[in-house]
Amino acid sequence: MKITELLAEDTIILDLEASTKSKAIDELVEKLFAAGKLVEKELFTQAIWEREKQGSTGIGEGVAIPHAKTNAVKVPSIVFGRSKRGIDFEALDQQPSHLFFMIAASEEANNEHLDTLARLSQLLMEIPFREQLMKATSSKEILSLIDEKETTRVEKEEQHVQEMESKFILAVTACPTGIAHTYMAADALKEKAKELGVQMKVETRGSSGAKNVLTAEDIERADGIIIAADTKVDKERFRGKRVVEAGVADGIRKPDKLIERIVSEDAPILEMEASETKEETPKQPAFYKHLMNGVSNMLPFVVGGGILIALGFLFGIESHIPGGPDYNRFAEALHTIGGGNAFGLMIPVLAGFIAMSIADRPGLAPGMVGGFMAAQSDAGFIGGMIAGFLAGYIVVFLKSLLKNMPQSLEGIKTILIYPVLSIFFTGMIMFFIVQKPVGMFNTALSGWLSGMGTSNAIILGVILGGMMAVDMGGPINKAAYTFGIAMIADGILTPHAAIMAGGMVPPLGIALATTLFKRKFTKQERDAGKTNYIMGASFITEGAIPFAAADPARVIPSIIVGSAVAGGLSMLFNIGLPAPHGGIFVIPIIEGNPFLYLLAIIIGTVITAIMLGLLKKKVN
């Protein structure tokens, strides 16, 4: 339906007599009634004012669009009014309004009517069109201008739809843990592609491996590829294609912009070797991406090993020690597999994959050797991080140094020269420079954490808990989580308990708020809230992201406060967590009182829910 099917010459006022908002509304309503568009004038006027009470329909830029949907309307219509001197309509930009489009929608108004009215709002945002309407000298000229402008707009929309429908876009999503962000980004991209009429296939690289893998045929026919990832993704296969790179959070929050870059051919064509391509994601620094690549590959060792160790503790804290009063052979096996082997590989794997993210495959060997040296000394987790970056950039330096070697010697670079030189230099620097000072720092840090007083412990818990809610899976969240894992590796278990409590609160608090304060959330949000009970209980903080993205000013402060309180209480209750993940499923194996730990989480959840209930506005 076109705008000119709702607007006619007998519903156009070229020069409004009104000088106030109230009189302007009365004059526009009277014009509709005189044209036979209304059943009852007073009832329609009342509906218009009811809408104005919710917020002025003066949208700014000299335009006002008062509207109402009521059974007082006989025929869906638009009345146009123009005031050259301007009327104070309480517009958002506090400027007088000159162009008025009063919309009368019947109770049965369908989506076609609503689409037409939405198009009118879009047309009025263009300055030249508004100027033309102000200069028009007759009702026929007004209708002609609107019809011409709308026809052009519709043609462009149809052309854009055709362009969209002909596009085939691929995407790859990946986050460090591969638990939630990966799949949320994939769902957001697919949903937006469906809405825009674009064909899309998404490869997810989660904790269980790559799913829905892109084939050579997919890549060949694709118009472009979106990489929404916080870990390294092999781009070699995408050479010659338009590639958009972004953080996984952008895949969740801005899927339309990523898709539009491919459709509009605004994305660069990937021509360089994947190993030579530069990072193009300004919101995710190279340091963070390399570190997260190491963390994501390390996590299976941490989670598997940590839970096996924790299961061994069910037989007794010292049940794995031969000769002890609680000794159990099975507990010793669990501790050996989890602690001696899985945890033993944790730091070498971290360092190896950091180096591999920086320098590709040649970085793996020196990174793992440097990480193993850190694990065998007191340098620990921090030493492993240093070893990974050190090894990676040593290999990058060697590649640059040896790039002009004779072609006949090219084949021995990766199997001889890079391994020997990179392992040598990484090992020597670790041995003579890194291990001792980092070991001393770790020893001091461990001593401080072990011996901190109650007040300091609470402050640390508040900080770590709050960090988990700041970006819900982003760099700050991952920084706290990585610190907790490092502390578990060093045998200090209380920080990570505070971290898990803080990470569980955001989705749980939001879920509780959607249950207690239903009028503050849409039906879609209330349905998502039910899912958040499960996500929160499973320590998947990312369930809070859609709510935070929709209303950051109210949601983010609420979840930070609740998470900080939960983290502080966890430290106050001296709770230790030997497993790095698991949510409520690992609470039975914590060190300390499990009921007090649950109490800390519940208190944080209730605080978040109450703050949301107080801060959020009712949904109309």
Coordinates of C-alpha atoms in Angstrom, one line a residue:
M1 CA 0.0 0.0 0.0
K2 CA 1.3 3.5 -0.9
I3 CA 1.2 6.6 1.2
T4 CA -1.0 8.4 -1.4
E5 CA -3.7 5.7 -0.9
L6 CA -4.0 6.9 2.7
L7 CA -3.6 10.6 1.9
A8 CA -5.9 12.6 -0.3
E9 CA -6.5 16.2 -1.3
D10 CA -9.4 16.5 1.2
T11 CA -7.0 15.6 4.1
I12 CA -4.4 18.2 3.3
I13 CA -4.1 21.6 5.1
L14 CA -1.5 23.8 3.4
D15 CA -1.5 26.4 6.1
L16 CA -2.4 25.5 9.6
E17 CA -4.1 28.2 11.6
A18 CA -3.2 26.7 15.0
S19 CA -0.4 28.2 17.1
T20 CA -0.3 25.6 19.9
K21 CA 0.1 21.8 20.0
S22 CA -3.5 21.4 21.4
K23 CA -5.0 23.5 18.6
A24 CA -2.9 21.8 15.9
I25 CA -4.2 18.4 17.0
D26 CA -7.8 19.6 17.1
E27 CA -7.5 21.2 13.6
L28 CA -6.0 18.0 12.1
V29 CA -8.6 15.8 13.7
E30 CA -11.4 18.1 12.4
K31 CA -10.0 17.8 8.9
L32 CA -10.2 13.9 9.2
F33 CA -13.7 14.0 10.6
A34 CA -14.9 16.4 7.8
A35 CA -13.5 14.0 5.2
G36 CA -15.6 11.2 6.7
K37 CA -12.6 9.2 7.9
L38 CA -13.7 9.0 11.6
V39 CA -16.6 7.4 13.4
E40 CA -16.3 9.5 16.5
K41 CA -14.1 12.7 16.6
E42 CA -13.8 13.0 20.4
L43 CA -12.8 9.3 20.9
F44 CA -10.1 9.6 18.3
T45 CA -8.8 12.9 19.9
Q46 CA -8.6 11.1 23.2
A47 CA -6.6 8.3 21.7
I48 CA -4.2 10.8 20.1
W49 CA -3.6 12.4 23.5
E50 CA -3.1 9.1 25.2
R51 CA -0.3 8.4 22.8
E52 CA 1.2 11.9 23.5
K53 CA 1.3 11.2 27.2
Q54 CA 3.7 8.3 26.5
G55 CA 6.1 10.7 24.8
S56 CA 5.8 13.5 22.2
T57 CA 5.4 12.4 18.6
G58 CA 7.4 15.4 17.5
I59 CA 10.3 13.4 16.1
G60 CA 12.5 16.4 15.4
E61 CA 13.9 18.0 12.2
G62 CA 10.6 20.0 12.0
V63 CA 8.4 17.0 11.7
A64 CA 5.6 15.6 13.9
I65 CA 3.7 12.3 13.4
P66 CA 0.9 12.1 15.9
H67 CA -0.9 8.8 15.6
A68 CA -3.5 6.5 17.1
K69 CA -4.9 3.1 16.5
T70 CA -8.6 2.9 17.6
N71 CA -12.0 1.8 16.6
A72 CA -13.0 5.4 16.3
V73 CA -11.4 5.3 12.8
K74 CA -13.8 4.5 9.9
V75 CA -11.2 4.5 7.1
P76 CA -7.4 4.2 7.7
S77 CA -6.1 7.6 6.7
I78 CA -3.4 10.3 6.9
V79 CA -4.0 14.0 7.3
F80 CA -1.2 16.4 6.3
G81 CA -0.8 19.8 7.8
R82 CA 1.9 22.5 7.3
S83 CA 2.8 25.5 9.4
K84 CA 5.4 27.8 8.0
R85 CA 5.8 29.7 11.2
G86 CA 6.2 26.5 13.2
I87 CA 4.4 25.1 16.3
D88 CA 5.9 24.0 19.6
F89 CA 5.1 20.3 19.5
E90 CA 7.5 19.3 22.3
A91 CA 9.8 17.8 19.8
L92 CA 12.8 15.7 20.8
D93 CA 15.2 18.4 19.5
Q94 CA 13.1 21.2 21.1
Q95 CA 12.7 22.8 17.7
P96 CA 9.3 24.0 16.4
S97 CA 7.5 21.5 14.0
H98 CA 6.4 22.6 10.5
L99 CA 5.3 19.4 8.8
F100 CA 2.5 17.3 10.4
F101 CA 1.3 13.8 9.3
M102 CA -1.5 12.6 11.6
I103 CA -2.1 8.9 11.2
A104 CA -5.5 7.4 11.8
A105 CA -5.2 3.6 12.0
S106 CA -8.2 1.3 12.6
E107 CA -8.1 -1.5 15.1
E108 CA -7.8 -3.9 12.1
A109 CA -4.8 -2.2 10.6
N110 CA -2.5 -4.8 9.2
N111 CA 1.3 -5.0 8.6
E112 CA 0.8 -3.5 5.1
H113 CA -0.4 -0.3 6.7
L114 CA 2.4 -0.3 9.2
D115 CA 5.0 -0.8 6.5
T116 CA 3.6 2.1 4.6
L117 CA 3.8 4.4 7.7
A118 CA 7.3 3.3 8.4
R119 CA 8.3 4.2 4.9
L120 CA 6.7 7.7 5.4
S121 CA 8.9 8.2 8.5
Q122 CA 12.0 7.2 6.5
L123 CA 11.2 9.6 3.7
L124 CA 10.8 12.5 6.1
M125 CA 14.3 12.1 7.4
E126 CA 15.7 13.4 4.1
I127 CA 16.2 17.2 4.1
P128 CA 15.6 17.9 0.4
F129 CA 12.2 16.1 0.6
R130 CA 11.2 18.2 3.6
E131 CA 12.2 21.4 1.8
Q132 CA 10.2 20.4 -1.2
L133 CA 7.1 19.9 1.0
M134 CA 7.6 23.3 2.6
K135 CA 7.7 25.0 -0.9
A136 CA 4.8 23.2 -2.4
T137 CA 1.9 25.5 -3.5
S138 CA -1.0 23.1 -3.8
S139 CA -2.4 19.9 -2.5
K140 CA -1.8 18.2 -5.8
E141 CA 1.8 19.2 -5.7
I142 CA 2.1 17.7 -2.2
L143 CA 0.6 14.4 -3.4
S144 CA 2.8 14.4 -6.5
L145 CA 6.0 14.9 -4.5
I146 CA 5.1 12.2 -2.0
D147 CA 4.1 9.7 -4.8
E148 CA 7.3 10.4 -6.8
K149 CA 9.5 10.1 -3.8
E150 CA 7.8 6.9 -2.6
T151 CA 7.9 5.3 -6.0
T152 CA 11.7 5.8 -6.2
R153 CA 12.1 4.5 -2.7
V154 CA 10.0 1.4 -3.3
E155 CA 12.0 0.6 -6.5
K156 CA 15.3 0.9 -4.6
E157 CA 13.9 -1.4 -1.8
E158 CA 12.9 -4.0 -4.4
Q159 CA 16.2 -3.8 -6.1
H160 CA 18.0 -4.2 -2.7
V161 CA 15.8 -7.2 -1.9
Q162 CA 16.7 -8.8 -5.2
E163 CA 20.4 -8.1 -4.6
M164 CA 20.1 -9.6 -1.1
E165 CA 18.3 -12.7 -2.3
S166 CA 21.0 -13.4 -4.9
K167 CA 23.8 -13.3 -2.3
F168 CA 25.4 -16.3 -0.7
I169 CA 27.5 -15.5 2.4
L170 CA 29.6 -17.8 4.5
A171 CA 30.6 -17.2 8.2
V172 CA 32.9 -18.7 10.8
T173 CA 32.2 -18.1 14.5
A174 CA 34.6 -19.0 17.3
C175 CA 35.1 -17.9 20.9
P176 CA 37.9 -18.9 23.4
T177 CA 35.8 -21.3 25.3
G178 CA 33.6 -22.4 22.4
I179 CA 30.6 -22.8 24.7
A180 CA 28.2 -19.9 24.2
H181 CA 29.5 -17.0 22.1
T182 CA 30.3 -19.2 19.2
Y183 CA 26.7 -20.5 18.8
M184 CA 25.0 -17.2 19.8
A185 CA 26.9 -15.4 17.0
A186 CA 26.0 -18.1 14.5
D187 CA 22.3 -17.9 15.4
A188 CA 22.4 -14.1 15.2
L189 CA 24.0 -14.1 11.8
K190 CA 21.6 -16.8 10.4
E191 CA 18.6 -15.0 11.8
K192 CA 19.6 -11.6 10.4
A193 CA 20.4 -13.2 7.0
K194 CA 17.0 -14.9 6.9
E195 CA 15.4 -11.5 7.7
L196 CA 17.3 -9.8 5.0
G197 CA 16.7 -12.6 2.4
V198 CA 20.4 -13.6 2.2
Q199 CA 21.5 -17.2 1.9
M200 CA 24.0 -18.1 4.6
K201 CA 26.0 -21.0 5.9
V202 CA 27.8 -20.7 9.2
E203 CA 30.7 -22.9 10.4
T204 CA 31.0 -23.0 14.2
R205 CA 34.3 -23.8 15.9
G206 CA 33.2 -24.7 19.4
S207 CA 34.6 -26.7 22.2
S208 CA 33.5 -29.9 20.5
G209 CA 35.3 -29.1 17.3
A210 CA 34.2 -27.6 13.9
K211 CA 30.6 -28.1 12.9
N212 CA 28.9 -27.4 9.6
V213 CA 32.3 -27.1 8.0
L214 CA 32.5 -24.9 4.9
T215 CA 33.4 -27.0 1.8
A216 CA 35.5 -26.0 -1.2
E217 CA 32.3 -25.7 -3.2
D218 CA 30.7 -23.4 -0.6
I219 CA 33.7 -21.1 -0.7
E220 CA 33.9 -21.1 -4.5
R221 CA 30.3 -19.8 -4.9
A222 CA 30.3 -17.5 -1.9
D223 CA 30.1 -13.7 -2.4
G224 CA 32.1 -13.2 0.8
I225 CA 33.0 -14.6 4.2
I226 CA 32.4 -13.2 7.7
I227 CA 34.8 -14.3 10.4
A228 CA 33.4 -13.4 13.8
A229 CA 36.0 -14.9 16.1
D230 CA 38.1 -14.1 19.1
T231 CA 40.5 -16.9 18.3
K232 CA 42.7 -17.6 15.3
V233 CA 40.9 -18.9 12.3
D234 CA 42.7 -20.3 9.3
K235 CA 42.0 -17.9 6.4
E236 CA 44.2 -19.5 3.8
R237 CA 41.1 -21.2 2.2
F238 CA 39.4 -17.8 1.7
R239 CA 42.0 -16.2 -0.5
G240 CA 40.5 -14.3 -3.4
K241 CA 37.2 -13.8 -1.5
R242 CA 35.9 -10.7 0.3
V243 CA 36.5 -11.2 4.0
V244 CA 35.1 -9.3 6.9
E245 CA 36.8 -9.9 10.3
A246 CA 35.2 -9.0 13.6
G247 CA 35.1 -10.1 17.2
V248 CA 32.5 -12.7 18.1
A249 CA 30.6 -10.1 20.1
D250 CA 30.0 -8.1 16.9
G251 CA 28.6 -11.3 15.3
I252 CA 26.0 -11.3 18.2
R253 CA 25.3 -7.6 18.3
K254 CA 25.9 -6.2 14.8
P255 CA 25.1 -9.1 12.3
D256 CA 23.3 -6.7 10.0
K257 CA 26.4 -4.5 9.6
L258 CA 28.7 -7.4 8.9
I259 CA 26.3 -8.8 6.3
E260 CA 25.9 -5.4 4.7
R261 CA 29.6 -5.0 4.2
I262 CA 29.6 -8.2 2.1
V263 CA 26.5 -7.3 0.2
S264 CA 27.7 -3.7 -0.6
E265 CA 31.2 -5.1 -1.6
D266 CA 32.8 -2.9 1.1
A267 CA 34.9 -5.7 2.4
P268 CA 38.5 -6.2 1.2
I269 CA 39.5 -9.1 -0.9
L270 CA 41.9 -11.5 0.9
E271 CA 44.9 -11.9 -1.3
M272 CA 47.8 -12.5 1.0
E273 CA 48.8 -15.8 2.6
A274 CA 47.0 -16.5 5.8
S275 CA 50.3 -16.5 7.7
E276 CA 51.0 -13.0 6.3
T277 CA 47.7 -11.4 6.8
K278 CA 47.4 -8.7 9.4
E279 CA 44.9 -8.6 12.1
E280 CA 42.0 -6.4 11.0
T281 CA 39.8 -6.4 14.0
P282 CA 40.4 -3.1 16.0
K283 CA 38.1 -4.1 18.9
Q284 CA 40.1 -7.3 19.5
P285 CA 43.8 -6.5 19.8
A286 CA 46.3 -9.0 18.4
F287 CA 47.6 -9.7 22.0
Y288 CA 44.1 -10.7 23.2
K289 CA 43.4 -12.9 20.1
H290 CA 46.7 -14.8 20.5
L291 CA 46.2 -15.2 24.2
M292 CA 42.6 -16.5 23.7
N293 CA 43.8 -18.9 21.1
G294 CA 46.1 -20.4 23.7
V295 CA 43.4 -20.4 26.4
S296 CA 40.7 -22.0 24.2
N297 CA 43.1 -24.9 23.3
M298 CA 44.2 -25.2 26.9
L299 CA 40.7 -25.3 28.4
P300 CA 39.9 -29.0 27.7
F301 CA 43.0 -30.0 29.7
V302 CA 42.0 -27.6 32.5
V303 CA 38.4 -28.7 32.7
G304 CA 39.0 -32.4 32.2
G305 CA 42.0 -32.5 34.6
G306 CA 40.4 -30.2 37.2
I307 CA 37.2 -32.2 37.4
L308 CA 39.1 -35.5 37.7
I309 CA 41.1 -34.1 40.5
A310 CA 38.0 -32.9 42.2
L311 CA 36.4 -36.3 41.9
G312 CA 39.4 -37.8 43.6
F313 CA 38.8 -35.5 46.6
L314 CA 35.4 -37.2 47.2
F315 CA 37.4 -40.0 48.7
G316 CA 39.2 -37.6 51.0
I317 CA 41.5 -34.6 50.6
E318 CA 44.6 -36.8 51.0
S319 CA 43.2 -40.0 49.6
H320 CA 45.6 -39.9 46.7
I321 CA 48.7 -40.0 48.9
P322 CA 50.1 -43.6 49.3
G323 CA 50.4 -44.6 52.9
G324 CA 47.9 -42.1 54.2
P325 CA 45.0 -43.0 56.4
D326 CA 42.5 -42.2 53.6
Y327 CA 44.5 -43.7 50.7
N328 CA 42.5 -45.0 47.8
R329 CA 44.1 -46.5 44.7
F330 CA 41.4 -45.2 42.4
A331 CA 41.7 -41.7 43.9
E332 CA 45.5 -41.8 43.2
A333 CA 44.7 -42.7 39.6
L334 CA 42.3 -39.8 39.3
H335 CA 44.8 -37.4 40.8
T336 CA 47.6 -38.7 38.6
I337 CA 45.6 -38.5 35.4
G338 CA 44.1 -35.1 36.2
G339 CA 46.9 -33.4 38.0
G340 CA 50.1 -35.0 36.9
N341 CA 49.2 -35.4 33.3
A342 CA 46.3 -33.2 32.1
F343 CA 47.4 -30.3 34.3
G344 CA 51.0 -31.0 33.4
L345 CA 50.2 -30.4 29.7
M346 CA 48.1 -27.2 30.4
I347 CA 50.9 -24.6 30.3
P348 CA 52.8 -26.2 27.4
V349 CA 49.6 -26.3 25.3
L350 CA 48.8 -22.7 26.3
A351 CA 52.3 -21.5 25.2
G352 CA 52.3 -23.6 22.1
F353 CA 49.0 -22.4 20.7
I354 CA 49.8 -18.7 21.6
A355 CA 53.0 -19.1 19.5
M356 CA 51.1 -20.9 16.8
S357 CA 48.5 -18.1 16.6
I358 CA 51.3 -15.6 16.1
A359 CA 53.6 -17.6 13.7
D360 CA 51.4 -20.5 12.4
R361 CA 52.7 -24.0 12.7
P362 CA 56.5 -23.2 13.1
G363 CA 55.6 -21.5 16.4
L364 CA 54.1 -24.6 18.0
A365 CA 57.3 -26.5 18.9
P366 CA 59.3 -23.6 20.5
G367 CA 56.1 -22.5 22.2
M368 CA 55.5 -25.9 23.8
V369 CA 59.1 -26.3 24.8
G370 CA 59.1 -22.8 26.4
G371 CA 55.8 -23.6 28.1
F372 CA 57.1 -26.9 29.4
M373 CA 60.1 -25.1 30.9
A374 CA 57.8 -22.7 32.6
A375 CA 55.7 -25.6 34.0
Q376 CA 58.7 -27.4 35.3
S377 CA 60.0 -24.3 37.1
D378 CA 58.2 -21.7 39.4
A379 CA 57.4 -19.5 36.4
G380 CA 54.1 -21.3 36.0
F381 CA 51.1 -19.9 34.1
I382 CA 52.6 -16.4 33.6
G383 CA 55.9 -17.9 32.4
G384 CA 53.9 -20.0 30.0
M385 CA 52.2 -16.9 28.5
I386 CA 55.5 -15.2 28.2
A387 CA 57.0 -18.3 26.5
G388 CA 54.2 -18.4 24.0
F389 CA 54.6 -14.8 22.9
L390 CA 58.3 -15.1 23.0
A391 CA 58.4 -18.2 20.8
G392 CA 55.9 -16.8 18.3
Y393 CA 57.7 -13.5 17.7
I394 CA 61.1 -15.3 17.5
V395 CA 59.7 -17.4 14.7
V396 CA 58.3 -14.2 13.0
F397 CA 61.7 -12.6 13.3
L398 CA 63.4 -15.7 11.8
K399 CA 61.0 -15.8 8.9
S400 CA 61.8 -12.2 8.2
L401 CA 65.5 -12.8 8.6
L402 CA 65.6 -15.8 6.3
K403 CA 63.1 -14.8 3.6
N404 CA 65.9 -14.3 1.0
M405 CA 67.4 -17.7 1.4
P406 CA 68.0 -19.6 -1.9
Q407 CA 65.0 -21.4 -3.2
S408 CA 66.8 -24.7 -3.1
L409 CA 67.0 -24.4 0.7
E410 CA 63.3 -23.5 1.1
G411 CA 62.3 -27.0 2.0
I412 CA 64.5 -27.3 5.1
K413 CA 63.3 -24.2 6.8
T414 CA 60.2 -25.7 8.5
I415 CA 61.8 -29.1 9.2
L416 CA 65.3 -28.0 10.4
I417 CA 66.1 -24.3 10.6
Y418 CA 63.0 -22.9 12.3
P419 CA 62.7 -25.7 14.9
V420 CA 66.4 -25.7 15.8
L421 CA 66.9 -21.9 16.0
S422 CA 63.5 -21.1 17.5
I423 CA 63.7 -23.8 20.3
F424 CA 67.3 -22.7 21.0
F425 CA 66.6 -19.0 21.4
T426 CA 63.3 -19.5 23.2
G427 CA 64.9 -22.0 25.6
M428 CA 67.9 -19.9 26.3
I429 CA 65.9 -16.8 27.0
M430 CA 63.5 -18.7 29.3
F431 CA 66.4 -20.4 31.1
F432 CA 68.6 -17.4 31.7
I433 CA 66.2 -14.4 31.8
V434 CA 62.5 -15.4 32.3
Q435 CA 62.3 -18.3 34.7
K436 CA 63.9 -16.9 37.8
P437 CA 62.2 -13.4 38.1
V438 CA 58.8 -14.7 37.0
G439 CA 59.2 -17.6 39.5
M440 CA 60.0 -15.1 42.3
F441 CA 56.9 -13.0 41.3
N442 CA 54.7 -16.1 41.3
T443 CA 56.0 -17.2 44.7
A444 CA 55.3 -13.7 46.1
L445 CA 51.8 -13.6 44.6
S446 CA 51.0 -17.0 45.9
G447 CA 52.2 -16.1 49.4
W448 CA 50.2 -12.9 49.3
L449 CA 47.0 -14.6 48.2
S450 CA 47.4 -17.4 50.7
G451 CA 48.1 -15.0 53.6
M452 CA 45.7 -12.2 52.8
G453 CA 43.4 -11.1 55.5
T454 CA 39.6 -11.3 55.4
S455 CA 39.1 -7.7 54.2
N456 CA 41.6 -8.0 51.4
A457 CA 40.1 -11.4 50.3
I458 CA 36.7 -9.9 50.1
I459 CA 37.9 -6.9 48.0
L460 CA 39.6 -9.4 45.6
G461 CA 36.4 -11.4 45.4
V462 CA 34.4 -8.3 44.7
I463 CA 36.8 -7.3 41.9
L464 CA 36.9 -10.7 40.3
G465 CA 33.2 -11.3 40.6
G466 CA 32.4 -7.9 39.1
M467 CA 34.8 -8.4 36.2
M468 CA 32.9 -11.5 35.2
A469 CA 29.8 -9.3 34.5
V470 CA 31.4 -6.3 32.8
D471 CA 31.5 -7.8 29.3
M472 CA 30.0 -11.3 29.9
G473 CA 32.6 -13.4 28.0
G474 CA 34.7 -10.5 26.6
P475 CA 38.3 -9.6 27.3
I476 CA 37.6 -8.4 30.9
N477 CA 35.6 -11.5 31.7
K478 CA 38.3 -13.7 30.2
A479 CA 41.0 -11.9 32.1
A480 CA 39.4 -12.8 35.4
Y481 CA 38.7 -16.4 34.3
T482 CA 42.3 -16.8 33.1
F483 CA 43.6 -15.5 36.4
G484 CA 41.4 -18.0 38.2
I485 CA 42.8 -20.9 36.2
A486 CA 46.4 -19.7 36.9
M487 CA 45.6 -19.8 40.6
I488 CA 44.2 -23.3 40.4
A489 CA 47.4 -24.4 38.6
D490 CA 49.3 -22.9 41.6
G491 CA 47.1 -24.7 44.1
I492 CA 45.1 -21.6 45.3
L493 CA 41.4 -22.4 44.9
T494 CA 39.5 -19.5 46.5
P495 CA 39.8 -16.9 43.6
H496 CA 38.2 -19.2 41.1
A497 CA 35.3 -19.9 43.3
A498 CA 34.6 -16.2 43.5
I499 CA 34.9 -16.0 39.7
M500 CA 32.4 -18.8 39.1
A501 CA 29.9 -17.3 41.5
G502 CA 30.3 -13.9 39.7
G503 CA 29.9 -15.6 36.3
M504 CA 26.7 -17.4 37.3
V505 CA 24.9 -14.4 38.7
P506 CA 24.2 -12.4 35.5
P507 CA 22.0 -14.9 33.7
L508 CA 20.4 -16.2 37.0
G509 CA 19.6 -12.6 38.1
I510 CA 18.1 -11.7 34.8
A511 CA 16.1 -15.0 34.8
L512 CA 14.7 -14.2 38.3
A513 CA 13.9 -10.6 37.2
T514 CA 11.9 -11.8 34.2
T515 CA 9.9 -14.1 36.6
L516 CA 9.3 -11.5 39.4
F517 CA 8.9 -8.4 37.3
K518 CA 7.1 -9.6 34.2
R519 CA 5.8 -6.2 33.2
K520 CA 9.3 -4.9 32.8
F521 CA 10.1 -7.4 30.0
T522 CA 8.7 -8.3 26.6
K523 CA 7.3 -11.8 26.1
Q524 CA 10.4 -12.7 24.0
E525 CA 12.6 -11.6 26.9
R526 CA 10.5 -13.6 29.4
D527 CA 10.9 -16.7 27.3
A528 CA 14.7 -16.1 27.1
G529 CA 14.7 -15.7 30.8
K530 CA 13.7 -19.3 31.3
T531 CA 16.7 -20.4 29.3
N532 CA 18.9 -18.2 31.4
Y533 CA 18.1 -20.3 34.5
I534 CA 19.9 -23.2 32.8
M535 CA 22.7 -21.1 31.4
G536 CA 23.4 -19.5 34.8
A537 CA 23.3 -22.8 36.6
S538 CA 25.8 -24.1 34.1
F539 CA 28.2 -21.1 34.5
I540 CA 27.5 -19.7 31.0
T541 CA 27.6 -15.9 31.6
E542 CA 26.9 -15.2 27.9
G543 CA 23.2 -15.8 28.5
A544 CA 23.0 -12.2 29.8
I545 CA 24.3 -10.7 26.5
P546 CA 21.0 -10.1 24.6
F547 CA 19.5 -8.3 27.6
A548 CA 22.6 -6.2 28.2
A549 CA 22.8 -5.3 24.4
A550 CA 19.1 -4.2 24.5
D551 CA 19.3 -2.1 27.6
P552 CA 23.0 -1.7 28.7
A553 CA 22.5 1.4 31.0
R554 CA 20.2 -0.6 33.3
V555 CA 21.3 -4.2 32.9
I556 CA 25.1 -3.9 33.1
P557 CA 25.2 -2.0 36.4
S558 CA 22.7 -4.4 37.9
I559 CA 24.6 -7.6 37.0
I560 CA 28.0 -6.1 38.0
V561 CA 26.7 -5.3 41.5
G562 CA 25.1 -8.7 41.9
S563 CA 28.3 -10.5 40.6
A564 CA 30.6 -8.4 42.8
V565 CA 28.5 -9.2 45.9
A566 CA 28.5 -12.9 45.1
G567 CA 32.3 -12.9 44.5
G568 CA 33.0 -11.0 47.8
L569 CA 30.8 -13.4 49.8
S570 CA 32.5 -16.4 48.3
M571 CA 35.8 -15.1 49.5
L572 CA 34.3 -14.2 52.9
F573 CA 33.1 -17.8 53.3
N574 CA 36.5 -19.1 52.2
I575 CA 35.2 -21.3 49.4
G576 CA 37.7 -23.1 47.2
L577 CA 37.0 -24.5 43.8
P578 CA 39.2 -27.2 42.3
A579 CA 37.3 -27.5 39.1
P580 CA 37.4 -24.6 36.6
H581 CA 33.9 -25.0 35.2
G582 CA 30.7 -26.8 35.8
G583 CA 28.4 -24.4 37.7
I584 CA 26.0 -26.1 40.2
F585 CA 27.2 -29.5 39.1
V586 CA 30.6 -29.1 40.7
I587 CA 29.4 -27.4 43.9
P588 CA 29.4 -30.8 45.8
I589 CA 33.1 -31.0 45.4
I590 CA 34.1 -27.5 46.5
E591 CA 36.4 -26.9 49.5
G592 CA 34.3 -25.3 52.2
N593 CA 30.6 -25.2 53.0
P594 CA 28.6 -25.8 49.8
F595 CA 25.5 -24.2 51.4
L596 CA 27.3 -21.0 52.1
Y597 CA 28.5 -21.0 48.5
L598 CA 25.0 -21.4 47.2
L599 CA 23.9 -18.6 49.6
A600 CA 26.5 -16.3 48.0
I601 CA 25.2 -17.0 44.5
I602 CA 21.6 -16.6 45.6
I603 CA 22.2 -13.3 47.3
G604 CA 24.0 -11.9 44.2
T605 CA 21.2 -13.2 42.0
V606 CA 18.5 -11.6 44.2
I607 CA 20.3 -8.2 44.2
T608 CA 20.6 -8.2 40.4
A609 CA 16.9 -9.1 40.0
I610 CA 15.8 -6.4 42.4
M611 CA 18.0 -3.8 40.8
L612 CA 16.6 -4.7 37.4
G613 CA 13.0 -4.6 38.7
L614 CA 13.6 -1.1 40.1
L615 CA 15.6 0.4 37.2
K616 CA 13.8 -1.0 34.1
K617 CA 10.7 0.7 32.8
K618 CA 7.4 -1.1 32.2
V619 CA 7.0 -2.4 28.7
N620 CA 4.0 -1.0 26.8

